[in-house]
Short mmCIF file of C-alpha atoms in Angstrom, two decimals:
data_model
loop_
_atom_site.label_atom_id
_atom_site.label_comp_id
_atom_site.label_asym_id
_atom_site.label_seq_id
_atom_site.Cartn_x
_atom_site.Cartn_y
_atom_site.Cartn_z
CA MET S 1283 -23.69 17.25 24.28
CA THR S 1284 -21.57 16.32 21.29
CA THR S 1285 -21.27 17.95 17.91
CA PRO S 1286 -22.89 15.77 15.20
CA ALA S 1287 -20.32 14.24 12.86
CA VAL S 1288 -22.26 15.31 9.77
CA PRO S 1289 -25.37 17.51 9.71
CA ASP S 1290 -28.56 15.85 8.47
CA SER S 1291 -29.45 18.57 5.97
CA PRO S 1292 -27.87 18.50 2.49
CA ARG S 1293 -24.87 20.78 2.29
CA ILE S 1294 -23.58 20.19 -1.23
CA PRO S 1295 -24.30 22.81 -3.94
CA GLU S 1296 -26.65 21.57 -6.65
CA ALA S 1297 -24.14 22.25 -9.46
CA VAL S 1298 -21.56 20.02 -7.73
CA HIS S 1299 -24.15 17.38 -6.82
CA ARG S 1300 -25.19 16.99 -10.48
CA ARG S 1301 -21.66 16.17 -11.64
CA ARG S 1302 -20.62 14.12 -8.59
CA TRP S 1303 -20.18 10.86 -10.57
CA ALA S 1304 -18.00 12.57 -13.18
CA ILE S 1305 -15.92 14.03 -10.33
CA LEU S 1306 -15.60 10.54 -8.83
CA GLY S 1307 -14.25 9.35 -12.21
CA VAL S 1308 -11.54 12.04 -12.18
CA LEU S 1309 -10.63 11.21 -8.57
CA MET S 1310 -10.31 7.54 -9.50
CA LEU S 1311 -8.00 8.46 -12.39
CA SER S 1312 -5.79 10.37 -9.94
CA LEU S 1313 -5.84 7.41 -7.57
CA LEU S 1314 -5.11 5.09 -10.49
CA ILE S 1315 -1.62 6.45 -11.11
CA VAL S 1316 -0.62 6.16 -7.44
CA VAL S 1317 -1.74 2.51 -7.17
CA LEU S 1318 -0.73 1.70 -10.75
CA ASP S 1319 2.86 2.70 -10.03
CA ASN S 1320 3.30 0.18 -7.22
CA SER S 1321 1.56 -2.65 -9.07
CA ILE S 1322 3.68 -2.00 -12.19
CA LEU S 1323 6.86 -1.97 -10.08
CA ASN S 1324 5.99 -5.36 -8.59
CA VAL S 1325 6.27 -6.91 -12.06
CA ALA S 1326 9.42 -4.93 -12.94
CA ILE S 1327 11.51 -5.72 -9.84
CA LYS S 1328 13.04 -8.85 -11.38
CA THR S 1329 14.04 -6.90 -14.52
CA ILE S 1330 15.51 -4.05 -12.43
CA SER S 1331 17.54 -6.62 -10.46
CA THR S 1332 19.08 -7.91 -13.71
CA PRO S 1333 22.56 -6.48 -14.45
CA ALA S 1334 22.95 -3.64 -16.98
CA PRO S 1335 22.12 -3.01 -19.76
CA THR S 1336 18.83 -4.93 -19.20
CA GLY S 1337 18.32 -3.57 -15.67
CA LEU S 1338 20.24 -1.78 -12.93
CA GLY S 1339 21.69 -4.83 -11.17
CA ALA S 1340 19.83 -3.88 -7.97
CA THR S 1341 20.32 -6.18 -4.97
CA GLN S 1342 17.32 -7.44 -2.98
CA SER S 1343 17.88 -4.83 -0.26
CA GLU S 1344 18.08 -2.08 -2.93
CA LEU S 1345 14.83 -3.36 -4.45
CA GLU S 1346 13.19 -3.19 -1.02
CA TRP S 1347 14.43 0.40 -0.67
CA ALA S 1348 13.18 1.28 -4.17
CA ILE S 1349 9.72 0.29 -2.94
CA ASN S 1350 10.07 1.59 0.61
CA SER S 1351 11.67 4.98 -0.18
CA TYR S 1352 8.39 5.80 -1.94
CA THR S 1353 6.26 4.28 0.80
CA LEU S 1354 8.05 5.87 3.77
CA VAL S 1355 8.01 9.40 2.33
CA PHE S 1356 4.39 8.81 1.32
CA ALA S 1357 3.39 7.61 4.79
CA GLY S 1358 5.44 10.21 6.64
CA LEU S 1359 3.91 13.15 4.76
CA LEU S 1360 0.31 11.95 4.42
CA PHE S 1361 -0.95 13.69 7.51
CA THR S 1362 0.75 16.97 6.71
CA ALA S 1363 -0.61 16.67 3.17
CA GLY S 1364 -4.11 16.10 4.57
CA LEU S 1365 -3.80 19.16 6.82
CA LEU S 1366 -2.46 21.29 3.95
CA GLY S 1367 -5.41 20.19 1.82
CA ASP S 1368 -7.82 21.12 4.61
CA ARG S 1369 -6.05 24.50 4.96
CA LEU S 1370 -5.14 25.55 1.38
CA GLY S 1371 -7.85 23.73 -0.57
CA ARG S 1372 -7.91 20.07 -1.60
CA LYS S 1373 -8.00 20.78 -5.32
CA LYS S 1374 -4.85 22.93 -5.20
CA VAL S 1375 -2.97 20.34 -3.15
CA LEU S 1376 -4.17 17.52 -5.42
CA LEU S 1377 -2.98 19.34 -8.55
CA GLY S 1378 0.42 20.11 -6.99
CA GLY S 1379 0.85 16.50 -5.90
CA LEU S 1380 0.01 15.18 -9.37
CA VAL S 1381 2.53 17.48 -11.06
CA LEU S 1382 5.31 16.50 -8.61
CA PHE S 1383 4.46 12.81 -9.03
CA GLY S 1384 4.76 13.21 -12.81
CA ILE S 1385 8.16 14.91 -12.52
CA GLY S 1386 9.41 12.18 -10.15
CA SER S 1387 8.18 9.49 -12.57
CA ALA S 1388 10.08 11.02 -15.49
CA LEU S 1389 13.27 11.25 -13.41
CA ALA S 1390 12.90 7.65 -12.13
CA ALA S 1391 12.54 6.39 -15.71
CA TRP S 1392 16.03 7.65 -16.57
CA SER S 1393 17.78 6.54 -13.37
CA GLY S 1394 21.37 5.43 -13.99
CA SER S 1395 21.84 3.48 -10.75
CA PRO S 1396 19.82 1.89 -7.93
CA THR S 1397 20.67 4.90 -5.72
CA GLU S 1398 19.17 7.32 -8.24
CA LEU S 1399 16.06 5.14 -8.56
CA ILE S 1400 15.63 5.08 -4.77
CA THR S 1401 15.97 8.89 -4.66
CA PHE S 1402 13.51 9.60 -7.46
CA ARG S 1403 11.04 7.09 -6.03
CA ALA S 1404 11.13 9.19 -2.87
CA VAL S 1405 10.21 12.25 -4.99
CA MET S 1406 7.28 10.29 -6.41
CA GLY S 1407 6.22 9.38 -2.86
CA PHE S 1408 6.31 13.08 -1.92
CA GLY S 1409 3.88 13.89 -4.73
CA ALA S 1410 1.67 10.85 -4.10
CA ALA S 1411 1.27 11.88 -0.43
CA PHE S 1412 -0.64 14.96 -1.61
CA VAL S 1413 -2.80 12.97 -4.07
CA MET S 1414 -4.15 10.05 -2.03
CA PRO S 1415 -5.79 11.81 0.97
CA ALA S 1416 -7.14 14.61 -1.25
CA THR S 1417 -9.03 12.18 -3.52
CA LEU S 1418 -10.99 10.67 -0.63
CA ALA S 1419 -11.45 14.08 1.06
CA VAL S 1420 -12.94 15.57 -2.13
CA LEU S 1421 -15.20 12.51 -2.46
CA MET S 1422 -16.57 13.08 1.05
CA ASN S 1423 -17.33 16.69 0.09
CA VAL S 1424 -19.24 16.00 -3.16
CA PHE S 1425 -21.44 13.11 -1.92
CA GLU S 1426 -24.11 13.28 0.75
CA ARG S 1427 -23.70 10.89 3.69
CA GLU S 1428 -26.22 8.31 2.43
CA GLU S 1429 -24.33 7.95 -0.88
CA GLN S 1430 -20.85 7.88 0.66
CA PRO S 1431 -20.66 4.08 1.25
CA LYS S 1432 -21.56 3.43 -2.41
CA ALA S 1433 -19.05 6.04 -3.64
CA ILE S 1434 -16.31 4.68 -1.37
CA GLY S 1435 -17.08 1.16 -2.64
CA ILE S 1436 -16.62 2.31 -6.25
CA TRP S 1437 -13.47 4.21 -5.21
CA ALA S 1438 -12.10 1.01 -3.62
CA GLY S 1439 -13.03 -0.89 -6.79
CA GLY S 1440 -10.82 1.57 -8.64
CA VAL S 1441 -7.91 0.22 -6.61
CA GLY S 1442 -8.76 -3.23 -7.99
CA LEU S 1443 -8.81 -1.83 -11.52
CA ALA S 1444 -5.35 -0.28 -11.00
CA ILE S 1445 -4.02 -3.56 -9.62
CA ALA S 1446 -5.33 -5.29 -12.76
CA ILE S 1447 -4.02 -2.74 -15.24
CA GLY S 1448 -0.63 -2.28 -13.54
CA PRO S 1449 1.01 -5.71 -13.94
CA ILE S 1450 -0.36 -6.20 -17.47
CA THR S 1451 0.74 -2.73 -18.55
CA GLY S 1452 4.13 -3.34 -16.94
CA GLY S 1453 4.48 -6.69 -18.68
CA VAL S 1454 3.63 -5.22 -22.11
CA LEU S 1455 6.06 -2.34 -21.61
CA LEU S 1456 8.89 -4.63 -20.45
CA ASP S 1457 8.32 -6.90 -23.44
CA HIS S 1458 8.77 -3.99 -25.87
CA PHE S 1459 10.74 -1.23 -24.10
CA TRP S 1460 13.41 -0.71 -21.45
CA TRP S 1461 12.62 -0.98 -17.73
CA GLY S 1462 12.25 2.81 -17.29
CA SER S 1463 9.08 2.78 -19.42
CA VAL S 1464 7.14 1.47 -16.39
CA PHE S 1465 7.66 4.89 -14.77
CA LEU S 1466 7.41 7.02 -17.91
CA ILE S 1467 3.86 5.72 -18.54
CA ASN S 1468 2.71 7.80 -15.55
CA VAL S 1469 3.45 11.11 -17.29
CA PRO S 1470 0.62 11.14 -19.89
CA ILE S 1471 -1.86 9.90 -17.24
CA VAL S 1472 -0.82 12.79 -14.98
CA ILE S 1473 -1.34 15.31 -17.80
CA LEU S 1474 -4.84 13.96 -18.51
CA ALA S 1475 -5.79 13.89 -14.81
CA VAL S 1476 -4.61 17.49 -14.26
CA ALA S 1477 -6.62 18.75 -17.27
CA LEU S 1478 -9.83 17.01 -16.14
CA MET S 1479 -9.37 18.13 -12.54
CA VAL S 1480 -8.98 21.80 -13.48
CA TRP S 1481 -12.21 21.52 -15.49
CA LEU S 1482 -14.47 19.42 -13.24
CA VAL S 1483 -13.42 19.22 -9.61
CA PRO S 1484 -14.56 21.88 -7.10
CA ASP S 1485 -12.24 23.13 -4.38
CA SER S 1486 -13.02 22.66 -0.69
CA ARG S 1487 -11.27 23.34 2.59
CA ASP S 1488 -11.74 23.15 6.35
CA PRO S 1489 -13.04 26.48 7.70
CA LYS S 1490 -11.08 25.80 10.92
CA PRO S 1491 -7.88 24.05 9.79
CA GLY S 1492 -5.31 22.86 12.29
CA ARG S 1493 -1.77 24.20 12.52
CA LEU S 1494 1.00 22.26 10.81
CA ASP S 1495 3.25 20.00 12.88
CA PRO S 1496 6.78 19.97 11.40
CA VAL S 1497 8.35 18.37 14.50
CA GLY S 1498 5.85 15.51 14.38
CA VAL S 1499 6.48 14.96 10.67
CA VAL S 1500 10.27 14.81 11.16
CA LEU S 1501 9.98 12.43 14.13
CA SER S 1502 7.62 10.08 12.26
CA VAL S 1503 9.77 9.92 9.11
CA VAL S 1504 13.06 9.50 11.01
CA GLY S 1505 11.57 6.82 13.27
CA LEU S 1506 10.10 4.84 10.39
CA VAL S 1507 13.25 5.05 8.25
CA LEU S 1508 15.47 3.84 11.13
CA LEU S 1509 13.09 0.99 11.97
CA VAL S 1510 12.72 -0.20 8.38
CA TYR S 1511 16.46 0.21 7.67
CA GLY S 1512 17.29 -1.98 10.67
CA ILE S 1513 14.81 -4.67 9.64
CA ILE S 1514 16.07 -4.75 6.02
CA LYS S 1515 19.71 -4.79 7.19
CA GLY S 1516 18.93 -7.75 9.48
CA GLY S 1517 17.51 -9.68 6.54
CA GLN S 1518 20.47 -8.77 4.35
CA LEU S 1519 22.93 -10.08 6.96
CA ALA S 1520 20.65 -13.02 7.93
CA ASP S 1521 21.41 -11.96 11.52
CA PHE S 1522 18.94 -9.90 13.55
CA THR S 1523 21.24 -10.05 16.60
CA ASP S 1524 23.97 -8.00 14.89
CA PRO S 1525 24.75 -4.93 17.09
CA GLN S 1526 24.23 -2.50 14.18
CA VAL S 1527 20.83 -4.04 13.39
CA LEU S 1528 19.69 -4.00 17.02
CA ALA S 1529 20.90 -0.42 17.55
CA THR S 1530 19.12 0.85 14.44
CA ILE S 1531 15.83 -0.91 15.22
CA GLY S 1532 16.05 0.24 18.85
CA ALA S 1533 16.67 3.85 17.77
CA GLY S 1534 13.70 3.70 15.38
CA VAL S 1535 11.38 2.38 18.09
CA ALA S 1536 12.62 5.04 20.53
CA VAL S 1537 12.00 7.87 18.05
CA LEU S 1538 8.50 6.55 17.27
CA VAL S 1539 7.69 6.36 21.00
CA GLY S 1540 8.92 9.96 21.28
CA PHE S 1541 6.64 10.85 18.35
CA VAL S 1542 3.57 9.39 20.10
CA VAL S 1543 4.41 11.21 23.37
CA PHE S 1544 4.96 14.49 21.51
CA GLU S 1545 1.69 14.14 19.59
CA ALA S 1546 -0.25 13.39 22.78
CA ARG S 1547 1.03 16.60 24.39
CA SER S 1548 0.85 18.86 21.33
CA ASP S 1549 -2.04 21.31 20.86
CA HIS S 1550 -1.74 20.88 17.06
CA PRO S 1551 -0.70 17.23 16.51
CA SER S 1552 -0.23 15.56 13.12
CA ILE S 1553 -2.13 12.59 14.52
CA ASP S 1554 -4.76 13.35 17.14
CA VAL S 1555 -4.36 10.34 19.45
CA ARG S 1556 -7.82 11.04 20.95
CA TYR S 1557 -9.33 9.45 17.84
CA PHE S 1558 -7.85 6.10 18.89
CA LYS S 1559 -9.84 6.05 22.13
CA ASN S 1560 -12.73 4.84 19.97
CA LYS S 1561 -12.30 1.05 19.70
CA VAL S 1562 -14.19 0.78 16.40
CA PHE S 1563 -12.06 3.45 14.76
CA SER S 1564 -8.82 1.89 16.09
CA ALA S 1565 -9.83 -1.62 14.98
CA ALA S 1566 -10.63 -0.41 11.46
CA ILE S 1567 -7.25 1.35 11.22
CA ALA S 1568 -5.45 -1.76 12.57
CA ALA S 1569 -7.24 -4.00 10.05
CA ILE S 1570 -6.03 -1.88 7.14
CA ALA S 1571 -2.44 -1.84 8.45
CA LEU S 1572 -2.32 -5.60 9.10
CA VAL S 1573 -3.87 -6.66 5.79
CA PHE S 1574 -1.39 -4.51 3.84
CA PHE S 1575 1.47 -5.79 6.00
CA ALA S 1576 0.63 -9.34 4.93
CA LEU S 1577 -0.32 -8.57 1.34
CA MET S 1578 2.60 -6.32 0.32
CA GLY S 1579 5.14 -8.79 1.65
CA VAL S 1580 3.53 -11.67 -0.23
CA THR S 1581 3.24 -9.68 -3.48
CA PHE S 1582 6.97 -8.95 -3.22
CA PHE S 1583 7.98 -12.64 -3.20
CA SER S 1584 5.23 -13.93 -5.53
CA VAL S 1585 6.88 -12.15 -8.48
CA PHE S 1586 10.12 -14.04 -7.90
CA TYR S 1587 8.15 -17.30 -7.61
CA THR S 1588 6.38 -16.81 -10.96
CA GLN S 1589 9.39 -15.42 -12.85
CA SER S 1590 12.53 -16.90 -11.27
CA VAL S 1591 11.18 -20.34 -10.29
CA ARG S 1592 8.34 -20.90 -12.77
CA GLY S 1593 9.97 -19.06 -15.70
CA TYR S 1594 7.05 -16.79 -16.67
CA SER S 1595 7.70 -13.48 -18.46
CA PRO S 1596 6.76 -10.10 -16.90
CA LEU S 1597 3.64 -9.94 -19.11
CA GLN S 1598 2.60 -13.48 -18.18
CA THR S 1599 3.16 -12.60 -14.50
CA GLY S 1600 0.89 -9.58 -14.92
CA LEU S 1601 -1.79 -11.74 -16.47
CA LEU S 1602 -1.46 -14.27 -13.65
CA MET S 1603 -2.32 -11.52 -11.15
CA LEU S 1604 -5.56 -10.65 -12.99
CA PRO S 1605 -7.79 -12.79 -10.72
CA LEU S 1606 -6.69 -10.82 -7.64
CA ALA S 1607 -7.57 -7.54 -9.32
CA ALA S 1608 -10.78 -8.86 -10.89
CA ALA S 1609 -12.05 -10.03 -7.51
CA GLN S 1610 -11.46 -6.59 -6.00
CA LEU S 1611 -13.13 -4.92 -8.95
CA ILE S 1612 -16.16 -7.21 -8.67
CA PHE S 1613 -16.62 -7.31 -4.90
CA ALA S 1614 -15.39 -3.94 -3.55
CA PRO S 1615 -18.44 -1.96 -4.79
CA ARG S 1616 -20.76 -4.72 -3.47
CA ALA S 1617 -19.14 -5.18 -0.06
CA ARG S 1618 -21.55 -2.63 1.46
CA LEU S 1619 -24.41 -5.07 0.67
CA MET S 1620 -22.67 -7.72 2.80
CA VAL S 1621 -22.24 -5.16 5.58
CA ASP S 1622 -25.95 -4.28 5.40
CA ARG S 1623 -26.86 -7.94 5.72
CA PHE S 1624 -24.25 -9.31 8.16
CA GLY S 1625 -22.66 -6.24 9.78
CA ASN S 1626 -19.10 -4.85 9.75
CA ARG S 1627 -17.71 -7.43 12.18
CA ALA S 1628 -18.77 -10.58 10.31
CA THR S 1629 -17.89 -9.17 6.87
CA THR S 1630 -14.43 -7.90 7.80
CA THR S 1631 -13.51 -10.89 9.98
CA ALA S 1632 -14.44 -13.25 7.14
CA GLY S 1633 -12.29 -11.18 4.77
CA MET S 1634 -9.28 -11.37 7.11
CA LEU S 1635 -9.68 -15.14 7.57
CA ILE S 1636 -9.82 -15.63 3.78
CA ILE S 1637 -6.59 -13.62 3.44
CA ALA S 1638 -4.95 -15.72 6.20
CA ALA S 1639 -6.02 -19.00 4.53
CA MET S 1640 -4.72 -17.92 1.12
CA LEU S 1641 -1.38 -16.80 2.55
CA ALA S 1642 -1.07 -20.18 4.24
CA ALA S 1643 -1.90 -21.79 0.87
CA PHE S 1644 1.26 -20.17 -0.56
CA ALA S 1645 3.19 -22.53 1.73
CA THR S 1646 1.92 -25.47 -0.36
CA LEU S 1647 3.19 -24.16 -3.70
CA GLU S 1648 6.08 -26.01 -5.35
CA ALA S 1649 8.00 -25.58 -8.61
CA ASP S 1650 5.56 -27.89 -10.45
CA THR S 1651 2.24 -26.97 -8.76
CA PRO S 1652 -0.54 -26.54 -11.39
CA ILE S 1653 -0.77 -22.83 -12.09
CA TRP S 1654 -4.56 -22.75 -11.75
CA ILE S 1655 -4.10 -23.25 -7.99
CA LEU S 1656 -2.16 -19.97 -7.83
CA GLU S 1657 -4.99 -18.32 -9.81
CA VAL S 1658 -7.58 -19.51 -7.27
CA ILE S 1659 -5.40 -18.24 -4.41
CA PHE S 1660 -5.10 -14.80 -6.04
CA PHE S 1661 -8.85 -14.59 -6.70
CA LEU S 1662 -9.76 -15.45 -3.12
CA MET S 1663 -7.14 -13.00 -1.81
CA GLY S 1664 -8.76 -10.25 -3.86
CA THR S 1665 -12.19 -11.26 -2.55
CA GLY S 1666 -10.96 -11.07 1.03
CA MET S 1667 -9.37 -7.67 0.47
CA ALA S 1668 -12.55 -6.24 -1.06
CA HIS S 1669 -14.52 -7.21 2.05
CA ILE S 1670 -11.96 -5.52 4.30
CA MET S 1671 -11.14 -2.28 2.48
CA THR S 1672 -14.67 -0.99 1.79
CA PRO S 1673 -16.20 -1.52 5.28
CA THR S 1674 -13.13 -0.22 7.14
CA SER S 1675 -12.81 2.82 4.85
CA VAL S 1676 -16.48 3.73 5.46
CA VAL S 1677 -16.04 3.35 9.25
CA ILE S 1678 -12.95 5.58 9.25
CA MET S 1679 -14.28 8.27 6.91
CA GLN S 1680 -17.65 8.59 8.68
CA ALA S 1681 -16.06 8.72 12.12
CA LEU S 1682 -14.90 12.32 11.62
CA PRO S 1683 -16.85 15.39 10.46
CA ARG S 1684 -16.86 16.27 6.75
CA GLU S 1685 -14.51 19.22 7.37
CA LYS S 1686 -11.85 16.81 8.66
CA ALA S 1687 -12.13 14.48 5.66
CA GLY S 1688 -8.50 15.13 4.70
CA SER S 1689 -7.30 14.08 8.16
CA ALA S 1690 -9.47 10.94 8.20
CA SER S 1691 -8.26 9.92 4.74
CA ALA S 1692 -4.66 10.64 5.72
CA LEU S 1693 -4.96 8.47 8.84
CA SER S 1694 -6.34 5.57 6.81
CA ASN S 1695 -3.65 5.86 4.16
CA THR S 1696 -0.83 6.46 6.64
CA PHE S 1697 -1.50 3.18 8.40
CA ARG S 1698 -2.01 1.38 5.11
CA GLN S 1699 1.36 2.59 3.80
CA VAL S 1700 3.19 2.01 7.07
CA GLY S 1701 1.69 -1.49 7.22
CA GLY S 1702 2.79 -2.13 3.64
CA ALA S 1703 6.31 -0.77 4.22
CA LEU S 1704 6.78 -2.88 7.34
CA GLY S 1705 5.34 -5.89 5.50
CA ILE S 1706 7.91 -5.57 2.73
CA ALA S 1707 10.70 -4.92 5.24
CA VAL S 1708 9.80 -7.67 7.73
CA LEU S 1709 8.59 -10.39 5.34
CA GLY S 1710 11.25 -9.43 2.77
CA SER S 1711 13.89 -9.80 5.49
CA VAL S 1712 12.46 -13.16 6.59
CA LEU S 1713 12.61 -14.27 2.94
CA SER S 1714 16.18 -12.98 2.52
CA ALA S 1715 17.47 -14.51 5.77
CA ALA S 1716 15.78 -17.87 5.15
CA TYR S 1717 17.04 -17.97 1.56
CA ARG S 1718 20.64 -17.22 2.55
CA THR S 1719 20.52 -19.88 5.27
CA GLY S 1720 19.15 -22.42 2.79
CA VAL S 1721 21.57 -21.76 -0.07
CA GLU S 1722 24.78 -20.80 1.77
CA ASP S 1723 26.23 -24.31 2.05
CA LYS S 1724 25.75 -24.81 -1.72
CA LEU S 1725 27.99 -21.83 -2.54
CA GLY S 1726 31.18 -23.13 -0.94
CA ALA S 1727 32.98 -23.58 -4.27
CA LEU S 1728 32.57 -19.90 -5.17
CA PRO S 1729 35.20 -17.23 -4.36
CA ALA S 1730 34.54 -15.56 -0.98
CA ASP S 1731 33.70 -12.12 -2.44
CA VAL S 1732 31.16 -13.64 -4.88
CA ARG S 1733 29.70 -16.00 -2.26
CA HIS S 1734 28.15 -13.25 -0.13
CA THR S 1735 26.53 -11.49 -3.12
CA ALA S 1736 25.28 -14.76 -4.62
CA GLY S 1737 23.54 -15.68 -1.36
CA GLU S 1738 21.50 -12.48 -1.04
CA SER S 1739 18.59 -13.48 -3.32
CA ILE S 1740 17.56 -16.07 -5.88
CA GLU S 1741 18.21 -13.56 -8.66
CA ALA S 1742 21.75 -13.01 -7.40
CA THR S 1743 22.40 -16.77 -7.29
CA LEU S 1744 20.97 -17.33 -10.77
CA GLY S 1745 22.98 -14.35 -12.07
CA VAL S 1746 26.23 -15.90 -10.79
CA ALA S 1747 25.20 -19.29 -12.20
CA ALA S 1748 24.65 -17.72 -15.65
CA LYS S 1749 28.13 -16.13 -15.58
CA LEU S 1750 29.75 -19.48 -14.69
CA GLY S 1751 28.16 -21.17 -17.73
CA PRO S 1752 27.91 -25.00 -17.59
CA GLN S 1753 29.63 -25.05 -14.18
CA GLY S 1754 26.85 -22.86 -12.76
CA GLN S 1755 24.04 -25.27 -13.68
CA SER S 1756 24.52 -27.12 -10.41
CA LEU S 1757 23.41 -23.98 -8.52
CA ILE S 1758 19.98 -23.67 -10.16
CA VAL S 1759 18.10 -26.50 -8.42
CA PRO S 1760 19.49 -25.64 -4.93
CA ALA S 1761 18.54 -21.97 -5.54
CA HIS S 1762 14.96 -22.95 -6.44
CA ASP S 1763 14.71 -25.27 -3.41
CA ALA S 1764 16.08 -22.65 -1.02
CA PHE S 1765 13.71 -20.00 -2.39
CA LEU S 1766 10.64 -22.26 -2.09
CA HIS S 1767 11.50 -23.07 1.52
CA ALA S 1768 12.01 -19.36 2.26
CA MET S 1769 8.73 -18.48 0.51
CA HIS S 1770 6.81 -21.08 2.53
CA LEU S 1771 8.20 -19.72 5.81
CA THR S 1772 7.45 -16.12 4.80
CA ALA S 1773 3.90 -16.97 3.70
CA LEU S 1774 3.15 -18.61 7.06
CA CYS S 1775 4.43 -15.49 8.86
CA GLY S 1776 2.08 -13.38 6.71
CA ALA S 1777 -0.81 -15.74 7.50
CA GLY S 1778 -0.12 -15.33 11.21
CA VAL S 1779 -0.34 -11.54 10.87
CA ALA S 1780 -3.68 -11.85 9.03
CA VAL S 1781 -5.05 -14.08 11.84
CA ILE S 1782 -4.12 -11.36 14.35
CA GLY S 1783 -6.06 -8.91 12.16
CA ALA S 1784 -9.09 -11.22 12.18
CA VAL S 1785 -9.01 -11.37 15.99
CA VAL S 1786 -8.80 -7.55 16.24
CA VAL S 1787 -11.78 -6.86 13.97
CA GLY S 1788 -13.74 -9.78 15.43
CA LEU S 1789 -13.40 -8.30 18.91
CA PHE S 1790 -13.88 -4.60 18.24
CA LEU S 1791 -15.82 -3.87 15.04
CA PRO S 1792 -19.60 -3.54 15.51
CA GLY S 1793 -21.95 -6.39 14.69
CA LYS S 1794 -25.14 -5.88 12.72
CA ALA S 1795 -27.34 -5.13 15.74
CA ALA S 1796 -24.79 -2.75 17.29
CA ALA S 1797 -24.05 -0.82 14.09
CA ARG S 1798 -26.40 2.09 14.81
CA GLN S 1799 -25.27 2.40 18.42
CA GLU S 1800 -21.60 2.33 17.38
CA SER S 1801 -22.28 4.96 14.73
CA GLU S 1802 -23.60 7.23 17.46
CA GLU S 1803 -20.57 6.52 19.63
CA GLU S 1804 -18.25 7.46 16.74
CA GLN S 1805 -19.64 10.97 16.89
CA GLU S 1806 -18.02 11.33 20.32
CA LEU S 1807 -14.67 11.47 18.52
CA VAL S 1808 -15.54 15.11 17.80
CA PRO S 1809 -15.11 17.26 20.94
CA ALA S 1810 -18.02 19.48 21.98
CA GLU S 1811 -17.63 23.07 20.92
#
């Protein structure tokens, strides 16, 4: 006999049930700032790479770390944050995370160097780790099971809203204020979210919480940091065979293998590897990781395409990304209707194939391609994402009992963040290495010390060209050509990853006829008591 994942009888107090949609609104506001921050930063990275006083003069590898310091701390702590929420109360943990995120945002806004920005972004990631899993865990505890797919669809649509608001907000702020304003904007949103949460949101916890796993947390963070550092360093040097690069990547892989072995043997693991014995659960997790791997890497280089090659301002770049966000906002809440009609497998596989096709379409973009083609690509990418995120989130969240909602949410978000971090590291490194290879022979006339810096990114090359005045004009066209070639190669790599994701979900997610049977099998994730 197995323990049912969720009892059939209603378990939610009437007072909470009546205000469940207002609570969902507050949870989406909390989620908004976490997603908003990354989407704002995507528009601001070109400005931050500009030399002082306009920006911080950050190199491409420093920009990758500014994004990944947040993501790695976020991903590394998500499971502990989920367990703490289950143990101490999700509302308390959510409030604490919001306050810390607000403090980190204020500090990041006044960073005086790329190193300070990387450090304070890590503080923001620490706070965000306690926000993200708690929002979904609270949602699962204020909605009955039959309403959960609809609520999760609206919650996922909130991600689309944040993606829409972020770049436009960032563009407006950068047009009128200094670059730090893109972080300072988080502070008033945090204050509002905290006030509403204290008033509206009920607390909940797991009556039988697991013990914390500090060794597992340390191993996961150390392993991920070493792996990502090695990948970024390889891209920076344009040489993945360098002994330092190979040693660092090898050490990261070894530590992560040690983490998996330790978790499998622990009686209180951060990640219970037994969950992954269920093929449906594992496929849903893999789909989330792979789609964010592809998408985050592409978002990273698309900003340089629109601003450095096409000459659009940060605000115009934000507006150009509206179709991607609008598609998510439109389709995420309705994706459950597609699942009802065609099943999880068909819906999610189609979404992954759309993502793959649109990433491949990036390889056709040139400096003079009509901009409406980019708009169509973004819209279809958002459509594909909407039909991946909602079905997979429902599968993951309903696979575990309500009391373990924090752990289920943390698992989903951990793999999403790790996928995104590796996407930025791997695809960013492919972009960096391909760009340096393409532009290096055009930099021969420059002094040796300037040549290495100028070859690291298109912004670095254009920055050197600007300092040289009329003599530097000859570098602009080669820089654009080298970047476009590098972007095409990187986009095709991302498309390949998305195709792998389509194969995974096509093989393992349930079809329409098997949905009920698979739902029953998911309950076997919970050991008999």
